Amino acid sequence: MNIEFAPLRLAPGYRKVAAALTERILDRSLPAGEHLPPEIELARQLGVHRSTVREALRELETNGLLERRRGSKRMVVTRPANDAVAEGVCRALSLSDVTFQDVWEAMTMLEPPLAAAAAGRREPEALAALEHAAAQFRAHNADAKAVDTPVAVREVADFFRRLGDCARNPVLILAQEPLLQLLEPSLDAMIDKVPQARARIVTAERRLVEAVRARDTAAAHDWMAKHIRDFKRGYELAGMALSQPVG
Amino acid sequence: MNIEFAPLRLAPGYRKVAAALTERILDRSLPAGEHLPPEIELARQLGVHRSTVREALRELETNGLLERRRGSKRMVVTRPANDAVAEGVCRALSLSDVTFQDVWEAMTMLEPPLAAAAAGRREPEALAALEHAAAQFRAHNADAKAVDTPVAVREVADFFRRLGDCARNPVLILAQEPLLQLLEPSLDAMIDKVPQARARIVTAERRLVEAVRARDTAAAHDWMAKHIRDFKRGYELAGMALSQPVG
DNA sequence: GTCCGTTAATTGTCCGACAATACTACCATT
DNA sequence: AATGGTAGTATTGTCGGACAATTAACGGAC
């Protein structure tokens, strides 16, 4: 008689709660900066237990959509930070045994046109930041008073990031971030074994800054291509295997 | 007198648990496919409560490092799937109001050299998959008996994915995935408004297959560049604003 | 008005319990 | 013996509540 269908709860509750909150954030009905109600209140509104809400919030937090602090009402909607997103990409890539060759090849494809775009579109303040990054690396690596390696490597990556800012394309900025993160440990190992590496980087950065300042897209493209090729040469000079996994 | 130091618990427990498990996975001491002990056992080993373990597991699950099923001992270590990682990237990008122009520009940079690499490195079975993808789209979009739009759009994206497989570079494959996901809805809207779009895609895919089969890297590069330019032309013909946010 | 202690609100963690679910092992049938 | 069904059991999902740690907000002292 009374045909009663199954509850049909395919997805667990915490997942549905997370999906609901994520949707509200993605469609901007919960804009960035908004304060969410506390866990207990969310649980009451959604009709689930606080533990369930917490597990859902953990998912949003992991996705960078939420930021929270222990203590008081500071659960705030945020936009995922570039480096956090890139970290997820790096995890996936390093787990699939990506080699230096793979990362390098991606950079040969991405970076020269990115530099050209940066030269074509740079704004004064982004150019200033780029010049500052180049000046900092140059100052820290002049002659023999070189700063310690991890700092130098980070400054190299920062130069790329400032170049990305000049290009004013969020897709490119986010696309190159995982490459930089993956390259950093390898570059760290290489830069100490190749004495001329720092000087060559200084030169390449100077030429790139000049090209970007002059809005010379072709020169920016070519110098970046040289810069990237130099990385590979540095690896070969350091005697490191190109087919070696990064990370 | 008794100098008592603070407990010094900067990070919450669930985060430390998640970090510990993540590290074990990333350094391969927990290889993919491995079965983790049940929650209660993990809680006992780590000296925390099951709820804390659960919140940590939720983080790993969100990062794609863990797969679980309700019921029995099926908590298994996995490698994050490409589309799941790309989804996170897409979330970040669509929240930063990426425009079609931005995505398209990234594709103009990435796809032609990717096609060239595919032509240079394709293996028989990847080539066969590429030919199959092209044939499927051609069959489904011949004449007037066109299949419904979402399927067609997915097939276009799949052609790019098969091309990525030919290139045999995990970085490139993962880099283009968010672009494809972001482009899909826009392409979906465009393809119906531009009558000749399907035919042009068929042509471009045929030429690309020919180039990849012949290992003609230059032709692959150029036809892909044409293919990508066509997307933009299609948008303009459809009267869609290039500076319109995607997603 | 500024600084500081108190208070209240909120999160992090814990404890325990039970239902839902999926695997497993066993039994019956062919 | 192989197959199919069934009960049992382990594990996850959810719930209820409790308390300590921490932080924002409030109010009072100077």
mmCIF file of N, CA and C in Angstrom, chain B residues 84-189:
data_model
loop_
_atom_site.group_PDB
_atom_site.id
_atom_site.type_symbol
_atom_site.label_atom_id
_atom_site.label_comp_id
_atom_site.label_asym_id
_atom_site.label_seq_id
_atom_site.Cartn_x
_atom_site.Cartn_y
_atom_site.Cartn_z
ATOM 1 N N ALA B 84 40.018 16.919 -10.387
ATOM 2 C CA ALA B 84 39.743 17.444 -9.053
ATOM 3 C C ALA B 84 40.680 18.603 -8.726
ATOM 4 N N VAL B 85 41.947 18.437 -9.054
ATOM 5 C CA VAL B 85 42.898 19.521 -8.820
ATOM 6 C C VAL B 85 42.509 20.745 -9.637
ATOM 7 N N ALA B 86 42.175 20.491 -10.890
ATOM 8 C CA ALA B 86 41.818 21.605 -11.766
ATOM 9 C C ALA B 86 40.570 22.319 -11.253
ATOM 10 N N GLU B 87 39.694 21.568 -10.625
ATOM 11 C CA GLU B 87 38.490 22.201 -10.099
ATOM 12 C C GLU B 87 38.847 23.248 -9.060
ATOM 13 N N GLY B 88 39.820 22.929 -8.215
ATOM 14 C CA GLY B 88 40.265 23.921 -7.239
ATOM 15 C C GLY B 88 40.827 25.148 -7.915
ATOM 16 N N VAL B 89 41.599 24.926 -8.957
ATOM 17 C CA VAL B 89 42.149 26.060 -9.690
ATOM 18 C C VAL B 89 41.027 26.887 -10.296
ATOM 19 N N CYS B 90 40.046 26.202 -10.843
ATOM 20 C CA CYS B 90 38.919 26.918 -11.456
ATOM 21 C C CYS B 90 38.172 27.753 -10.427
ATOM 22 N N ARG B 91 37.967 27.185 -9.257
ATOM 23 C CA ARG B 91 37.296 27.948 -8.204
ATOM 24 C C ARG B 91 38.041 29.235 -7.938
ATOM 25 N N ALA B 92 39.355 29.104 -7.773
ATOM 26 C CA ALA B 92 40.148 30.295 -7.480
ATOM 27 C C ALA B 92 40.060 31.305 -8.615
ATOM 28 N N LEU B 93 40.136 30.812 -9.829
ATOM 29 C CA LEU B 93 40.142 31.730 -10.963
ATOM 30 C C LEU B 93 38.785 32.395 -11.147
ATOM 31 N N SER B 94 37.727 31.615 -11.039
ATOM 32 C CA SER B 94 36.423 32.223 -11.285
ATOM 33 C C SER B 94 36.080 33.196 -10.169
ATOM 34 N N LEU B 95 36.651 32.996 -8.997
ATOM 35 C CA LEU B 95 36.414 33.957 -7.918
ATOM 36 C C LEU B 95 37.210 35.235 -8.125
ATOM 37 N N SER B 96 38.256 35.166 -8.937
ATOM 38 C CA SER B 96 39.003 36.399 -9.183
ATOM 39 C C SER B 96 38.581 37.012 -10.507
ATOM 40 N N ASP B 97 37.370 36.674 -10.948
ATOM 41 C CA ASP B 97 36.750 37.338 -12.100
ATOM 42 C C ASP B 97 37.609 37.268 -13.344
ATOM 43 N N VAL B 98 38.022 36.059 -13.658
ATOM 44 C CA VAL B 98 38.800 35.871 -14.875
ATOM 45 C C VAL B 98 37.893 36.056 -16.086
ATOM 46 N N THR B 99 38.386 36.735 -17.082
ATOM 47 C CA THR B 99 37.594 36.974 -18.285
ATOM 48 C C THR B 99 37.925 35.936 -19.350
ATOM 49 N N PHE B 100 37.058 35.875 -20.337
ATOM 50 C CA PHE B 100 37.337 34.988 -21.461
ATOM 51 C C PHE B 100 38.657 35.370 -22.119
ATOM 52 N N GLN B 101 38.897 36.645 -22.204
ATOM 53 C CA GLN B 101 40.152 37.119 -22.788
ATOM 54 C C GLN B 101 41.359 36.517 -22.058
ATOM 55 N N ASP B 102 41.290 36.503 -20.739
ATOM 56 C CA ASP B 102 42.404 35.957 -19.955
ATOM 57 C C ASP B 102 42.626 34.482 -20.275
ATOM 58 N N VAL B 103 41.552 33.711 -20.265
ATOM 59 C CA VAL B 103 41.686 32.285 -20.536
ATOM 60 C C VAL B 103 42.184 32.055 -21.952
ATOM 61 N N TRP B 104 41.617 32.802 -22.866
ATOM 62 C CA TRP B 104 42.001 32.630 -24.264
ATOM 63 C C TRP B 104 43.474 32.947 -24.459
ATOM 64 N N GLU B 105 43.929 34.013 -23.828
ATOM 65 C CA GLU B 105 45.342 34.368 -23.960
ATOM 66 C C GLU B 105 46.243 33.245 -23.442
ATOM 67 N N ALA B 106 45.857 32.675 -22.324
ATOM 68 C CA ALA B 106 46.656 31.570 -21.787
ATOM 69 C C ALA B 106 46.680 30.408 -22.775
ATOM 70 N N MET B 107 45.561 30.168 -23.432
ATOM 71 C CA MET B 107 45.541 29.065 -24.387
ATOM 72 C C MET B 107 46.402 29.371 -25.610
ATOM 73 N N THR B 108 46.416 30.619 -26.039
ATOM 74 C CA THR B 108 47.282 30.948 -27.176
ATOM 75 C C THR B 108 48.748 30.688 -26.839
ATOM 76 N N MET B 109 49.079 30.841 -25.563
ATOM 77 C CA MET B 109 50.473 30.593 -25.183
ATOM 78 C C MET B 109 50.750 29.110 -25.034
ATOM 79 N N LEU B 110 49.829 28.417 -24.414
ATOM 80 C CA LEU B 110 50.112 27.038 -24.021
ATOM 81 C C LEU B 110 49.868 26.036 -25.147
ATOM 82 N N GLU B 111 48.761 26.177 -25.854
ATOM 83 C CA GLU B 111 48.326 25.076 -26.707
ATOM 84 C C GLU B 111 49.186 24.849 -27.945
ATOM 85 N N PRO B 112 49.591 25.898 -28.679
ATOM 86 C CA PRO B 112 50.406 25.594 -29.864
ATOM 87 C C PRO B 112 51.691 24.838 -29.536
ATOM 88 N N PRO B 113 52.498 25.277 -28.592
ATOM 89 C CA PRO B 113 53.677 24.454 -28.293
ATOM 90 C C PRO B 113 53.314 23.079 -27.744
ATOM 91 N N LEU B 114 52.189 22.994 -27.045
ATOM 92 C CA LEU B 114 51.768 21.671 -26.572
ATOM 93 C C LEU B 114 51.461 20.765 -27.756
ATOM 94 N N ALA B 115 50.798 21.316 -28.759
ATOM 95 C CA ALA B 115 50.497 20.513 -29.944
ATOM 96 C C ALA B 115 51.780 20.089 -30.640
ATOM 97 N N ALA B 116 52.741 21.001 -30.688
ATOM 98 C CA ALA B 116 54.019 20.657 -31.307
ATOM 99 C C ALA B 116 54.694 19.516 -30.548
ATOM 100 N N ALA B 117 54.682 19.628 -29.223
ATOM 101 C CA ALA B 117 55.285 18.563 -28.422
ATOM 102 C C ALA B 117 54.554 17.249 -28.648
ATOM 103 N N ALA B 118 53.236 17.328 -28.766
ATOM 104 C CA ALA B 118 52.461 16.110 -29.003
ATOM 105 C C ALA B 118 52.864 15.469 -30.329
ATOM 106 N N ALA B 119 53.044 16.314 -31.337
ATOM 107 C CA ALA B 119 53.434 15.783 -32.642
ATOM 108 C C ALA B 119 54.810 15.135 -32.570
ATOM 109 N N GLY B 120 55.678 15.715 -31.783
ATOM 110 C CA GLY B 120 57.027 15.180 -31.710
ATOM 111 C C GLY B 120 57.143 13.902 -30.895
ATOM 112 N N ARG B 121 56.182 13.657 -30.000
ATOM 113 C CA ARG B 121 56.371 12.573 -29.034
ATOM 114 C C ARG B 121 55.262 11.540 -29.017
ATOM 115 N N ARG B 122 54.268 11.690 -29.858
ATOM 116 C CA ARG B 122 53.101 10.807 -29.764
ATOM 117 C C ARG B 122 53.483 9.349 -29.868
ATOM 118 N N GLU B 123 52.764 8.542 -29.120
ATOM 119 C CA GLU B 123 52.922 7.098 -29.215
ATOM 120 C C GLU B 123 51.687 6.541 -29.919
ATOM 121 N N PRO B 124 51.795 5.358 -30.445
ATOM 122 C CA PRO B 124 50.671 4.816 -31.228
ATOM 123 C C PRO B 124 49.335 4.840 -30.493
ATOM 124 N N GLU B 125 49.342 4.423 -29.227
ATOM 125 C CA GLU B 125 48.024 4.316 -28.592
ATOM 126 C C GLU B 125 47.448 5.691 -28.262
ATOM 127 N N ALA B 126 48.321 6.660 -27.922
ATOM 128 C CA ALA B 126 47.817 8.016 -27.688
ATOM 129 C C ALA B 126 47.311 8.629 -28.990
ATOM 130 N N LEU B 127 48.009 8.343 -30.081
ATOM 131 C CA LEU B 127 47.549 8.841 -31.382
ATOM 132 C C LEU B 127 46.193 8.240 -31.732
ATOM 133 N N ALA B 128 46.043 6.970 -31.456
ATOM 134 C CA ALA B 128 44.760 6.314 -31.746
ATOM 135 C C ALA B 128 43.639 6.971 -30.943
ATOM 136 N N ALA B 129 43.913 7.275 -29.673
ATOM 137 C CA ALA B 129 42.892 7.925 -28.850
ATOM 138 C C ALA B 129 42.563 9.301 -29.397
ATOM 139 N N LEU B 130 43.593 9.995 -29.881
ATOM 140 C CA LEU B 130 43.360 11.322 -30.452
ATOM 141 C C LEU B 130 42.495 11.216 -31.705
ATOM 142 N N GLU B 131 42.827 10.249 -32.565
ATOM 143 C CA GLU B 131 42.045 10.065 -33.781
ATOM 144 C C GLU B 131 40.605 9.696 -33.439
ATOM 145 N N HIS B 132 40.455 8.890 -32.428
ATOM 146 C CA HIS B 132 39.112 8.496 -32.020
ATOM 147 C C HIS B 132 38.311 9.709 -31.561
ATOM 148 N N ALA B 133 38.947 10.570 -30.775
ATOM 149 C CA ALA B 133 38.243 11.764 -30.276
ATOM 150 C C ALA B 133 37.821 12.647 -31.444
ATOM 151 N N ALA B 134 38.738 12.817 -32.410
ATOM 152 C CA ALA B 134 38.392 13.653 -33.564
ATOM 153 C C ALA B 134 37.264 13.024 -34.368
ATOM 154 N N ALA B 135 37.363 11.711 -34.567
ATOM 155 C CA ALA B 135 36.333 11.022 -35.354
ATOM 156 C C ALA B 135 34.975 11.130 -34.673
ATOM 157 N N GLN B 136 34.975 11.026 -33.364
ATOM 158 C CA GLN B 136 33.713 11.097 -32.638
ATOM 159 C C GLN B 136 33.056 12.463 -32.811
ATOM 160 N N PHE B 137 33.858 13.510 -32.658
ATOM 161 C CA PHE B 137 33.275 14.840 -32.834
ATOM 162 C C PHE B 137 32.794 15.018 -34.272
ATOM 163 N N ARG B 138 33.577 14.529 -35.221
ATOM 164 C CA ARG B 138 33.187 14.687 -36.616
ATOM 165 C C ARG B 138 31.877 13.957 -36.879
ATOM 166 N N ALA B 139 31.775 12.739 -36.366
ATOM 167 C CA ALA B 139 30.564 11.955 -36.600
ATOM 168 C C ALA B 139 29.349 12.606 -35.953
ATOM 169 N N HIS B 140 29.542 13.171 -34.797
ATOM 170 C CA HIS B 140 28.411 13.742 -34.063
ATOM 171 C C HIS B 140 28.004 15.110 -34.577
ATOM 172 N N ASN B 141 28.827 15.724 -35.412
ATOM 173 C CA ASN B 141 28.522 17.081 -35.836
ATOM 174 C C ASN B 141 28.476 17.213 -37.347
ATOM 175 N N ALA B 142 28.357 16.076 -38.025
ATOM 176 C CA ALA B 142 28.250 16.139 -39.474
ATOM 177 C C ALA B 142 26.858 16.633 -39.850
ATOM 178 N N ASP B 143 26.842 17.483 -40.882
ATOM 179 C CA ASP B 143 25.575 17.953 -41.434
ATOM 180 C C ASP B 143 24.662 18.535 -40.348
ATOM 181 N N ALA B 144 23.415 18.146 -40.402
ATOM 182 C CA ALA B 144 22.457 18.776 -39.496
ATOM 183 C C ALA B 144 22.151 17.898 -38.290
ATOM 184 N N LYS B 145 22.525 16.643 -38.348
ATOM 185 C CA LYS B 145 22.183 15.753 -37.236
ATOM 186 C C LYS B 145 23.174 15.927 -36.081
ATOM 187 N N ALA B 146 23.341 17.168 -35.706
ATOM 188 C CA ALA B 146 24.307 17.459 -34.645
ATOM 189 C C ALA B 146 23.768 16.966 -33.300
ATOM 190 N N VAL B 147 24.675 16.405 -32.549
ATOM 191 C CA VAL B 147 24.320 15.958 -31.201
ATOM 192 C C VAL B 147 24.118 17.188 -30.314
ATOM 193 N N ASP B 148 23.564 17.023 -29.149
ATOM 194 C CA ASP B 148 23.280 18.196 -28.319
ATOM 195 C C ASP B 148 24.563 18.883 -27.870
ATOM 196 N N THR B 149 24.416 20.153 -27.620
ATOM 197 C CA THR B 149 25.581 21.016 -27.428
ATOM 198 C C THR B 149 26.511 20.578 -26.300
ATOM 199 N N PRO B 150 26.013 20.298 -25.110
ATOM 200 C CA PRO B 150 26.967 19.957 -24.045
ATOM 201 C C PRO B 150 27.861 18.789 -24.402
ATOM 202 N N VAL B 151 27.309 17.786 -25.088
ATOM 203 C CA VAL B 151 28.131 16.647 -25.487
ATOM 204 C C VAL B 151 29.206 17.094 -26.465
ATOM 205 N N ALA B 152 28.815 17.915 -27.431
ATOM 206 C CA ALA B 152 29.782 18.389 -28.416
ATOM 207 C C ALA B 152 30.916 19.159 -27.741
ATOM 208 N N VAL B 153 30.540 20.013 -26.808
ATOM 209 C CA VAL B 153 31.554 20.814 -26.124
ATOM 210 C C VAL B 153 32.510 19.919 -25.348
ATOM 211 N N ARG B 154 31.940 18.924 -24.701
ATOM 212 C CA ARG B 154 32.801 18.010 -23.950
ATOM 213 C C ARG B 154 33.752 17.274 -24.883
ATOM 214 N N GLU B 155 33.283 16.969 -26.061
ATOM 215 C CA GLU B 155 34.148 16.267 -27.015
ATOM 216 C C GLU B 155 35.278 17.159 -27.498
ATOM 217 N N VAL B 156 34.985 18.445 -27.644
ATOM 218 C CA VAL B 156 36.062 19.370 -28.014
ATOM 219 C C VAL B 156 37.133 19.376 -26.934
ATOM 220 N N ALA B 157 36.693 19.479 -25.700
ATOM 221 C CA ALA B 157 37.662 19.481 -24.597
ATOM 222 C C ALA B 157 38.419 18.164 -24.557
ATOM 223 N N ASP B 158 37.724 17.067 -24.823
ATOM 224 C CA ASP B 158 38.395 15.771 -24.785
ATOM 225 C C ASP B 158 39.480 15.668 -25.852
ATOM 226 N N PHE B 159 39.258 16.296 -26.976
ATOM 227 C CA PHE B 159 40.295 16.284 -28.008
ATOM 228 C C PHE B 159 41.573 16.933 -27.469
ATOM 229 N N PHE B 160 41.389 18.052 -26.778
ATOM 230 C CA PHE B 160 42.559 18.700 -26.170
ATOM 231 C C PHE B 160 43.223 17.776 -25.152
ATOM 232 N N ARG B 161 42.408 17.073 -24.401
ATOM 233 C CA ARG B 161 42.991 16.188 -23.392
ATOM 234 C C ARG B 161 43.788 15.065 -24.033
ATOM 235 N N ARG B 162 43.258 14.525 -25.116
ATOM 236 C CA ARG B 162 43.998 13.450 -25.796
ATOM 237 C C ARG B 162 45.290 14.001 -26.379
ATOM 238 N N LEU B 163 45.232 15.246 -26.846
ATOM 239 C CA LEU B 163 46.444 15.863 -27.352
ATOM 240 C C LEU B 163 47.469 16.011 -26.220
ATOM 241 N N GLY B 164 46.999 16.377 -25.063
ATOM 242 C CA GLY B 164 47.885 16.452 -23.904
ATOM 243 C C GLY B 164 48.506 15.105 -23.597
ATOM 244 N N ASP B 165 47.729 14.038 -23.717
ATOM 245 C CA ASP B 165 48.279 12.704 -23.486
ATOM 246 C C ASP B 165 49.404 12.419 -24.473
ATOM 247 N N CYS B 166 49.225 12.851 -25.716
ATOM 248 C CA CYS B 166 50.281 12.633 -26.710
ATOM 249 C C CYS B 166 51.574 13.337 -26.306
ATOM 250 N N ALA B 167 51.433 14.508 -25.688
ATOM 251 C CA ALA B 167 52.621 15.276 -25.324
ATOM 252 C C ALA B 167 53.373 14.640 -24.158
ATOM 253 N N ARG B 168 52.707 13.773 -23.406
ATOM 254 C CA ARG B 168 53.356 13.008 -22.344
ATOM 255 C C ARG B 168 54.099 13.892 -21.335
ATOM 256 N N ASN B 169 53.452 14.975 -20.935
ATOM 257 C CA ASN B 169 54.050 15.823 -19.912
ATOM 258 C C ASN B 169 52.974 16.141 -18.879
ATOM 259 N N PRO B 170 53.076 15.563 -17.679
ATOM 260 C CA PRO B 170 52.018 15.751 -16.675
ATOM 261 C C PRO B 170 51.789 17.215 -16.336
ATOM 262 N N VAL B 171 52.832 18.018 -16.399
ATOM 263 C CA VAL B 171 52.676 19.433 -16.077
ATOM 264 C C VAL B 171 51.760 20.104 -17.086
ATOM 265 N N LEU B 172 51.999 19.827 -18.359
ATOM 266 C CA LEU B 172 51.170 20.436 -19.392
ATOM 267 C C LEU B 172 49.738 19.934 -19.301
ATOM 268 N N ILE B 173 49.603 18.654 -19.068
ATOM 269 C CA ILE B 173 48.260 18.082 -18.984
ATOM 270 C C ILE B 173 47.473 18.744 -17.860
ATOM 271 N N LEU B 174 48.139 18.908 -16.729
ATOM 272 C CA LEU B 174 47.440 19.520 -15.597
ATOM 273 C C LEU B 174 47.252 21.016 -15.797
ATOM 274 N N ALA B 175 48.157 21.638 -16.536
ATOM 275 C CA ALA B 175 48.043 23.080 -16.732
ATOM 276 C C ALA B 175 46.883 23.423 -17.656
ATOM 277 N N GLN B 176 46.610 22.564 -18.628
ATOM 278 C CA GLN B 176 45.560 22.914 -19.573
ATOM 279 C C GLN B 176 44.184 22.529 -19.039
ATOM 280 N N GLU B 177 44.132 21.649 -18.059
ATOM 281 C CA GLU B 177 42.836 21.184 -17.579
ATOM 282 C C GLU B 177 41.953 22.323 -17.060
ATOM 283 N N PRO B 178 42.464 23.211 -16.207
ATOM 284 C CA PRO B 178 41.597 24.314 -15.762
ATOM 285 C C PRO B 178 41.137 25.193 -16.911
ATOM 286 N N LEU B 179 41.978 25.363 -17.903
ATOM 287 C CA LEU B 179 41.568 26.178 -19.052
ATOM 288 C C LEU B 179 40.372 25.547 -19.746
ATOM 289 N N LEU B 180 40.446 24.231 -19.912
ATOM 290 C CA LEU B 180 39.340 23.548 -20.582
ATOM 291 C C LEU B 180 38.066 23.660 -19.748
ATOM 292 N N GLN B 181 38.208 23.472 -18.461
ATOM 293 C CA GLN B 181 37.012 23.546 -17.613
ATOM 294 C C GLN B 181 36.419 24.942 -17.631
ATOM 295 N N LEU B 182 37.272 25.953 -17.637
ATOM 296 C CA LEU B 182 36.756 27.317 -17.649
ATOM 297 C C LEU B 182 36.130 27.667 -18.984
ATOM 298 N N LEU B 183 36.685 27.090 -20.038
ATOM 299 C CA LEU B 183 36.200 27.451 -21.360
ATOM 300 C C LEU B 183 34.872 26.782 -21.694
ATOM 301 N N GLU B 184 34.634 25.641 -21.090
ATOM 302 C CA GLU B 184 33.468 24.846 -21.484
ATOM 303 C C GLU B 184 32.161 25.633 -21.475
ATOM 304 N N PRO B 185 31.803 26.293 -20.392
ATOM 305 C CA PRO B 185 30.522 27.010 -20.425
ATOM 306 C C PRO B 185 30.474 28.097 -21.496
ATOM 307 N N SER B 186 31.572 28.795 -21.691
ATOM 308 C CA SER B 186 31.573 29.838 -22.717
ATOM 309 C C SER B 186 31.417 29.230 -24.102
ATOM 310 N N LEU B 187 32.153 28.158 -24.325
ATOM 311 C CA LEU B 187 32.061 27.491 -25.618
ATOM 312 C C LEU B 187 30.646 26.976 -25.849
ATOM 313 N N ASP B 188 30.057 26.523 -24.765
ATOM 314 C CA ASP B 188 28.693 26.018 -24.844
ATOM 315 C C ASP B 188 27.747 27.089 -25.367
ATOM 316 N N ALA B 189 27.935 28.314 -24.883
ATOM 317 C CA ALA B 189 27.047 29.391 -25.309
ATOM 318 C C ALA B 189 27.367 29.836 -26.737
#
